[in-house]
Tab-separated table of C-alpha atoms and ligand atoms in Angstrom:
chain	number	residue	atom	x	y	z
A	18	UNK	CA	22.472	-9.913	5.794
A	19	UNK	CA	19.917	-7.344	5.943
A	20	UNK	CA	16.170	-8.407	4.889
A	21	UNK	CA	14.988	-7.554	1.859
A	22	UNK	CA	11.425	-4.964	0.678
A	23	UNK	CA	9.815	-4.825	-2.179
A	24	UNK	CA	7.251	-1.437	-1.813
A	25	UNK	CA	5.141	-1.288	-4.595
A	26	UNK	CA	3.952	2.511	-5.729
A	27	UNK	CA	7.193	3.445	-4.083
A	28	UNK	CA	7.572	6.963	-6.049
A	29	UNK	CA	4.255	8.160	-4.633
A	30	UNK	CA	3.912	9.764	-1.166
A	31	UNK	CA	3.260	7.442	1.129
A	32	UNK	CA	5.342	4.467	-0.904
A	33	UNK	CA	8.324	6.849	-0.268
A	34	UNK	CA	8.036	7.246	3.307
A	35	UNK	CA	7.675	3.309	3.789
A	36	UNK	CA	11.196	2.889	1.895
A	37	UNK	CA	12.517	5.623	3.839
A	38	UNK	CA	11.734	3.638	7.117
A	39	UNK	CA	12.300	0.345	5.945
A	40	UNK	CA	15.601	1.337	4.789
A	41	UNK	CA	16.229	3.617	8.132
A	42	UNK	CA	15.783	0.487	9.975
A	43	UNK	CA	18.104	-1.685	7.763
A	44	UNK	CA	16.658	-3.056	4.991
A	45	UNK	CA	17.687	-3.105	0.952
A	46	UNK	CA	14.653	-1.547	-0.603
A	47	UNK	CA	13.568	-2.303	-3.701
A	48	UNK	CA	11.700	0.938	-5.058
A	49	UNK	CA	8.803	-0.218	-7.273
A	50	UNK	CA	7.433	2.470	-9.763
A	51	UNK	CA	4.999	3.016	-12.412
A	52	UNK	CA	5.474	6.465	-14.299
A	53	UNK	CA	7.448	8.022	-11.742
A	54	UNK	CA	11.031	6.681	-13.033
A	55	UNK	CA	13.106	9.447	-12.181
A	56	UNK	CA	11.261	10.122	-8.217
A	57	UNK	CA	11.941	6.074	-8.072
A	58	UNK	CA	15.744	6.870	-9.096
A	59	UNK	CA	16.359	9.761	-7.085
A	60	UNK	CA	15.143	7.777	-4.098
A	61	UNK	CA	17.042	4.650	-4.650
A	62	UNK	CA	19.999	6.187	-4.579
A	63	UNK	CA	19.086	8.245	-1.581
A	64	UNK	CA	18.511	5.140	0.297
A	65	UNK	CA	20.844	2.799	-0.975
A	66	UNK	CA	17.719	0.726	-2.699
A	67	UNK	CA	17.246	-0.094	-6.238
A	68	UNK	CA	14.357	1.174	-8.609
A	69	UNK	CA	12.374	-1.403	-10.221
A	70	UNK	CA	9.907	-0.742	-13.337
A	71	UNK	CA	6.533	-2.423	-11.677
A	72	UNK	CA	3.257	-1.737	-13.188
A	73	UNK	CA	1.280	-4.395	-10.701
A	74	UNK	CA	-1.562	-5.047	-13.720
A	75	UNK	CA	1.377	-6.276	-15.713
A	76	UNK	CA	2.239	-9.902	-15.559
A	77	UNK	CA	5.375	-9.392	-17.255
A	78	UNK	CA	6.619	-6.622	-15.188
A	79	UNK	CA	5.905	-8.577	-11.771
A	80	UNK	CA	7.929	-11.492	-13.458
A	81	UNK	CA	11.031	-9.022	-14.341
A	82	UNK	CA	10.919	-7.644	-11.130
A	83	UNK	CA	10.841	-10.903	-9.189
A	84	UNK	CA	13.873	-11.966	-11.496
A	85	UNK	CA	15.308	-8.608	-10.276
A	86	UNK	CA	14.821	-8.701	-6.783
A	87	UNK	CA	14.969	-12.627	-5.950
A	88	UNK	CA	13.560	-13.741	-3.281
A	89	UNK	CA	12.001	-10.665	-0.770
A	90	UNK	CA	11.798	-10.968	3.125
A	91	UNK	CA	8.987	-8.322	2.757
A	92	UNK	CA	6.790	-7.320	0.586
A	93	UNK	CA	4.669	-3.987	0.649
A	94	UNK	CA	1.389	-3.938	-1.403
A	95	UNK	CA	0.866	0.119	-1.678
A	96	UNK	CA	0.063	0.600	-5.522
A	97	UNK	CA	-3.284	2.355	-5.691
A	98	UNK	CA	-5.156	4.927	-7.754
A	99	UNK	CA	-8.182	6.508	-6.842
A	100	UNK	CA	-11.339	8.487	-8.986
A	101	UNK	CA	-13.833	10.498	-7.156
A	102	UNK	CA	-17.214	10.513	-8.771
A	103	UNK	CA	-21.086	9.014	-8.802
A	104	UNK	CA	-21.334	5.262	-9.115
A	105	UNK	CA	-23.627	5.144	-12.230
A	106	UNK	CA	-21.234	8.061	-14.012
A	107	UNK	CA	-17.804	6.673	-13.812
A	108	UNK	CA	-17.212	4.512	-17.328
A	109	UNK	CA	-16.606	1.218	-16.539
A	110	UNK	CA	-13.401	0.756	-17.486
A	111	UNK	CA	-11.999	3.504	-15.062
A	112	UNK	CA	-13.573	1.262	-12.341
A	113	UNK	CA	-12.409	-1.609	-13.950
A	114	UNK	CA	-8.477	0.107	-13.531
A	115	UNK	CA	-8.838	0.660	-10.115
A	116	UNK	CA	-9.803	-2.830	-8.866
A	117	UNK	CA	-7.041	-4.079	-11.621
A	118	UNK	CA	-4.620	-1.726	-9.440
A	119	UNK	CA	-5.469	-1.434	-6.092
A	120	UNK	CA	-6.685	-5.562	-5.136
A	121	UNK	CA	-6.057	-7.758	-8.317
A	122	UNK	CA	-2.161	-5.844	-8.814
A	123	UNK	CA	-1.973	-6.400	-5.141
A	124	UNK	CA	-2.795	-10.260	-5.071
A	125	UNK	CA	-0.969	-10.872	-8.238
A	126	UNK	CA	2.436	-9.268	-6.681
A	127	UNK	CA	1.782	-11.064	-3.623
A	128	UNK	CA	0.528	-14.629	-5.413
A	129	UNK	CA	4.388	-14.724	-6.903
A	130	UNK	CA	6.307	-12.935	-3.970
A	131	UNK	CA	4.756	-15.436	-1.404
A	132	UNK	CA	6.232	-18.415	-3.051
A	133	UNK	CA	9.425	-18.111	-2.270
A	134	UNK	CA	8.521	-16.939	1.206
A	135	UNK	CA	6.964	-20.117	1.515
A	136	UNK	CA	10.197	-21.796	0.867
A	137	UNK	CA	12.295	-20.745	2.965
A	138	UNK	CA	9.247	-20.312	5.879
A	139	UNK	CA	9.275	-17.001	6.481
A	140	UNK	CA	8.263	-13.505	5.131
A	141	UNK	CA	5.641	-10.787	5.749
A	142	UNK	CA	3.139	-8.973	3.765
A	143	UNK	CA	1.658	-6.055	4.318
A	144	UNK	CA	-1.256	-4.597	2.244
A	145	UNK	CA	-2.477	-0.478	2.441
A	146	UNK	CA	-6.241	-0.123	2.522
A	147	UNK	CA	-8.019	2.227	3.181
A	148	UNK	CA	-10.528	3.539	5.877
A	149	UNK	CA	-12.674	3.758	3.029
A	150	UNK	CA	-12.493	-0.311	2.415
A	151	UNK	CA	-13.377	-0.364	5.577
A	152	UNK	CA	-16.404	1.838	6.040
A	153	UNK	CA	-17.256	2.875	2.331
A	154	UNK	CA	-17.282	6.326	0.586
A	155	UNK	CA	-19.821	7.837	-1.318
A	156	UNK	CA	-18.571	9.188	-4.154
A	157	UNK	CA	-15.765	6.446	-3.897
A	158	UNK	CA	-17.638	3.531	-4.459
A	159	UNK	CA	-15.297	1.497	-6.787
A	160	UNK	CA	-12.657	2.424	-4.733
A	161	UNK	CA	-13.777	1.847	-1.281
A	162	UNK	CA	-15.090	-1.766	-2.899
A	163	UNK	CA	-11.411	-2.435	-3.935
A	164	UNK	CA	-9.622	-1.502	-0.735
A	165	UNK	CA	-12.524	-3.570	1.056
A	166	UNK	CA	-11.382	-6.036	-1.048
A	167	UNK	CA	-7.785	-6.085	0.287
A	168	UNK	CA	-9.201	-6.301	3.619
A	169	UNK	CA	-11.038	-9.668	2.919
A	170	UNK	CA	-7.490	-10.662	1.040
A	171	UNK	CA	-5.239	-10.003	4.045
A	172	UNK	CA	-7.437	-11.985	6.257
A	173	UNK	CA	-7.689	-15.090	3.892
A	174	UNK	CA	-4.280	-15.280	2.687
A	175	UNK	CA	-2.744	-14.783	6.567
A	176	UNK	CA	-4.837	-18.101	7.660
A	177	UNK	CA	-3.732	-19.448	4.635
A	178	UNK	CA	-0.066	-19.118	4.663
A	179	UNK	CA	0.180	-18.917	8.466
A	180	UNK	CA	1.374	-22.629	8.690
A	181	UNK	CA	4.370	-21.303	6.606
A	182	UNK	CA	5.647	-18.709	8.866
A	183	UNK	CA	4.904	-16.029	6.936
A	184	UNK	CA	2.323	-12.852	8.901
A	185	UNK	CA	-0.170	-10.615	6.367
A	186	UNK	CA	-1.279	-7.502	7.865
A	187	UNK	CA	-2.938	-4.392	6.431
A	188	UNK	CA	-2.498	-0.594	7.269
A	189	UNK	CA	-5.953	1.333	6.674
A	190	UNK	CA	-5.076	5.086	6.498
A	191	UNK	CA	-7.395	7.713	7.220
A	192	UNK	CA	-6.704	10.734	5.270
A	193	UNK	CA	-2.947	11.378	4.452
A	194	UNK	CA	-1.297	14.285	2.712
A	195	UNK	CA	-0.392	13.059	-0.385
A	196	UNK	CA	-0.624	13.760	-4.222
A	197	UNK	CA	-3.983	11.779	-4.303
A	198	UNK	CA	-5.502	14.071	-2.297
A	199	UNK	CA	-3.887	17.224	-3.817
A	200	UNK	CA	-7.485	17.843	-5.748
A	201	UNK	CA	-9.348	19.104	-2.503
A	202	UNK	CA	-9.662	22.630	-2.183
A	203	UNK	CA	-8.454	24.846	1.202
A	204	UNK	CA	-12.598	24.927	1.975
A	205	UNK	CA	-12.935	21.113	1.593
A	206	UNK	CA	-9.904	20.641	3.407
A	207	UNK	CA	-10.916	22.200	6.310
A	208	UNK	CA	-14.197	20.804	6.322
A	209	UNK	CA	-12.397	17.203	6.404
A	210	UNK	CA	-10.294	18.371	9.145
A	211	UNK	CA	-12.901	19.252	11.558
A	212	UNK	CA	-14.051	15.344	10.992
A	213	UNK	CA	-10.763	14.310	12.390
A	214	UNK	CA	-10.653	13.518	16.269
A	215	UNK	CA	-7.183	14.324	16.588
A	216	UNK	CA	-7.224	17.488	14.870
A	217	UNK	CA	-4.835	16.796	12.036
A	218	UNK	CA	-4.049	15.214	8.818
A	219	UNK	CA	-2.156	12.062	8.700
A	220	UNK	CA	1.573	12.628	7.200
A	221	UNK	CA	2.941	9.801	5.359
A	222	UNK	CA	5.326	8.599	8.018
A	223	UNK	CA	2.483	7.792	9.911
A	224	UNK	CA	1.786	5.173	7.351
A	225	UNK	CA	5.328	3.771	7.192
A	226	UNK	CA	5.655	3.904	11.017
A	227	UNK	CA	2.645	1.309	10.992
A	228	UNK	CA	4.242	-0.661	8.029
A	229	UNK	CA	7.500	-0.639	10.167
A	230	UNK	CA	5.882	-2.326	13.308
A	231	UNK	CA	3.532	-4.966	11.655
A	232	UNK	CA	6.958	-5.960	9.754
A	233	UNK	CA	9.301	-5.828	13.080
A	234	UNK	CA	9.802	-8.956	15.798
A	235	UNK	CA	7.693	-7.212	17.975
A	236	UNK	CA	4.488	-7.590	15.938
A	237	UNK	CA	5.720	-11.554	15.554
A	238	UNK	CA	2.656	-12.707	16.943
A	239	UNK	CA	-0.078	-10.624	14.953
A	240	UNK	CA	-0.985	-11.738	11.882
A	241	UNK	CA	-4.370	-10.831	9.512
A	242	UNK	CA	-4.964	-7.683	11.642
A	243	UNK	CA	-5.924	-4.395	10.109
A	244	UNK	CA	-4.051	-1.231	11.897
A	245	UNK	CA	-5.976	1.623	11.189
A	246	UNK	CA	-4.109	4.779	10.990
A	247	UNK	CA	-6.597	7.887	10.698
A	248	UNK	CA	-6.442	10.263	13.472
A	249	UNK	CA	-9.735	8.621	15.230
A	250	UNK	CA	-11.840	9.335	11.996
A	251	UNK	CA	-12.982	5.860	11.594
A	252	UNK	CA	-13.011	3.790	15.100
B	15	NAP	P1	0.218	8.689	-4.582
B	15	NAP	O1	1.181	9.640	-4.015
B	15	NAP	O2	-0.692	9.119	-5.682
B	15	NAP	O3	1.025	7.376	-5.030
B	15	NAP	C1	0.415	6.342	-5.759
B	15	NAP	C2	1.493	5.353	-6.125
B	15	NAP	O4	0.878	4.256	-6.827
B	15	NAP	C3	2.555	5.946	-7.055
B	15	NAP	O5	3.819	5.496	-6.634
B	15	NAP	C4	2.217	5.339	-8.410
B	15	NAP	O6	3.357	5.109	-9.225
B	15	NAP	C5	1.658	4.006	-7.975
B	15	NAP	N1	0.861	3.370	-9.025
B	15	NAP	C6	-0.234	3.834	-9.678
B	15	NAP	N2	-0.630	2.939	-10.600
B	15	NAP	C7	0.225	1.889	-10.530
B	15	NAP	C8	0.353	0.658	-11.200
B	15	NAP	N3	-0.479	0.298	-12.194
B	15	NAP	N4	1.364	-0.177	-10.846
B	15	NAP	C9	2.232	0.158	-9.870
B	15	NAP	N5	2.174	1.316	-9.205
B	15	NAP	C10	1.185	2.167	-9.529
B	15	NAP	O7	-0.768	8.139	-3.458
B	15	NAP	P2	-0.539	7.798	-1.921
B	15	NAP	O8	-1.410	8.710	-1.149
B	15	NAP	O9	0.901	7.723	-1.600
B	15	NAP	O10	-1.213	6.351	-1.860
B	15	NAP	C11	-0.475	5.160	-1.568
B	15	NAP	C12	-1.453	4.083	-1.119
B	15	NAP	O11	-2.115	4.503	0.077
B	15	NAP	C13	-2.554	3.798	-2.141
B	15	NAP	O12	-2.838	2.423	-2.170
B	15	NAP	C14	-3.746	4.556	-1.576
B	15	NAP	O13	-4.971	4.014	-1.985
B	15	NAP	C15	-3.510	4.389	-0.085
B	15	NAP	N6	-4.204	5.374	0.741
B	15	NAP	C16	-3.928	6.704	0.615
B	15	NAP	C17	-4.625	7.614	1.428
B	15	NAP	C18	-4.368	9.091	1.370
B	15	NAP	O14	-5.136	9.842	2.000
B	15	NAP	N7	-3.352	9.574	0.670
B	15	NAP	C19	-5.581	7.148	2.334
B	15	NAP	C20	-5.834	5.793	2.409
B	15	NAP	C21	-5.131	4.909	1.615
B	15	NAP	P3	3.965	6.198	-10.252
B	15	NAP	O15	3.976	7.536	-9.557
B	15	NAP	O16	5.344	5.665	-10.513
B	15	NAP	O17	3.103	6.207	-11.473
């Protein structure tokens, strides 16, 4: 039987490159999306996974798509949004979205995937931070709270559910090519570069490939670790 993922935010860039891996290594993905229905699609069939309509701020949807995908050996908390701008200008309820997204989505997928995990004694969970939640941004400040936030939930719920077998880990990537970052200019991009040790920007497989070990038997005794994956940028 091959184990079963659920990757939330699968349709964006780095979501996709998890289920790629995950399924490369022989799992039945379950593609979560929010607007991206057709990317999700597309990729489903490309992998042999299934799409799944998941907007993680919606009760209902987490319910359909735990009817949908039963019981998960794995589950993949990658949903997030992001919002540059000051602190005191960013209207409330854009800050309120992203902590709705990016740590309340991720606990509520994970409060009803973990139940059945706890069941059967055995599962992993693995939350994507952010360097950000783990040093702060300016300019980023609801958003670096939220991932920060995740940070603080992997820890807890790992000590928590421990006892039952099941490991929560967190990747923290640095800065990754992706859509979300697709607003930075060639200048600003270079500038960012320069701050990376290694030279480069992170690609998303470098994400997945970090997903794909915290997930695999040889990461079976690390649990409520954060693996950060940014080039040296934050050490
Ligand atoms: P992305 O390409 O913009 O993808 C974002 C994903 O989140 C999309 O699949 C999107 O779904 C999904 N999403 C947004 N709102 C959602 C909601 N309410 N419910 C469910 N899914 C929702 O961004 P990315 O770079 O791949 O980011 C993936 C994760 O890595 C995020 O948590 C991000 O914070 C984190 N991260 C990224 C970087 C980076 O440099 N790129 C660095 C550190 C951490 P739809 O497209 O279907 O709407």
């Amino acid at each position: 039987m091959p184990r079963t993922a659920l990757v939330t935010g699968g349709s964006g860039g780095i979501g996709a490159a998890i289920c790629r891996r995950l399924a490369a290594d022989g799992c039945l993905v379950y593609v979560g999306y929010f607007s991206s229905q057709a990317k999700a699609e597309a990729l489903a069939t490309e992998i042999g996974g299934k799409a799944v309509k998941l907007d993680v701020t919606s009760p209902a949807d987490i319910e359909k798509a735990a009817e949908l995908c039963g019981a998960v050996d794995i589950l993949v908390n990658n949903a997030g949004v992001s919002e540059i701008g000051l602190f005191d200008s960013l209207p409330a309820d854009r800050c309120r979205r992203i902590t709705e997204v990016n740590l309340v989505g991720a606990m509520s997928c994970a409060r009803t995937f973990v139940k059945p995990m706890i069941a059967r004694k055995s599962g992993c969970i693995v939350n994507i931070s952010s360097m950000w939640g783990q040093v702060g941004a300016s300019c980023e400040v609801d958003y670096s709270a939220s991932k920060a936030g995740l940070i603080g939930f992997t820890k807890a719920l790992a000590k928590e559910v421990a006892p039952s077998g099941i490991r929560v880990n967190c990747v923290s990537p640095g800065f990754i090519m992706t859509e979300m970052n697709s607003h930075f200019s060639a200048d600003d991009l270079e500038l960012i570069r320069e701050d990376i040790p290694l030279g480069i920007f992170g690609e998303p497989r470098h994400v997945a490939d970090a997903v794909a070990f915290l997930i695999s038997p040889q990461a079976e005794y690390i649990t409520g670790q954060i693996l950060a994956v940014n080039g040296g940028m934050v050490i």
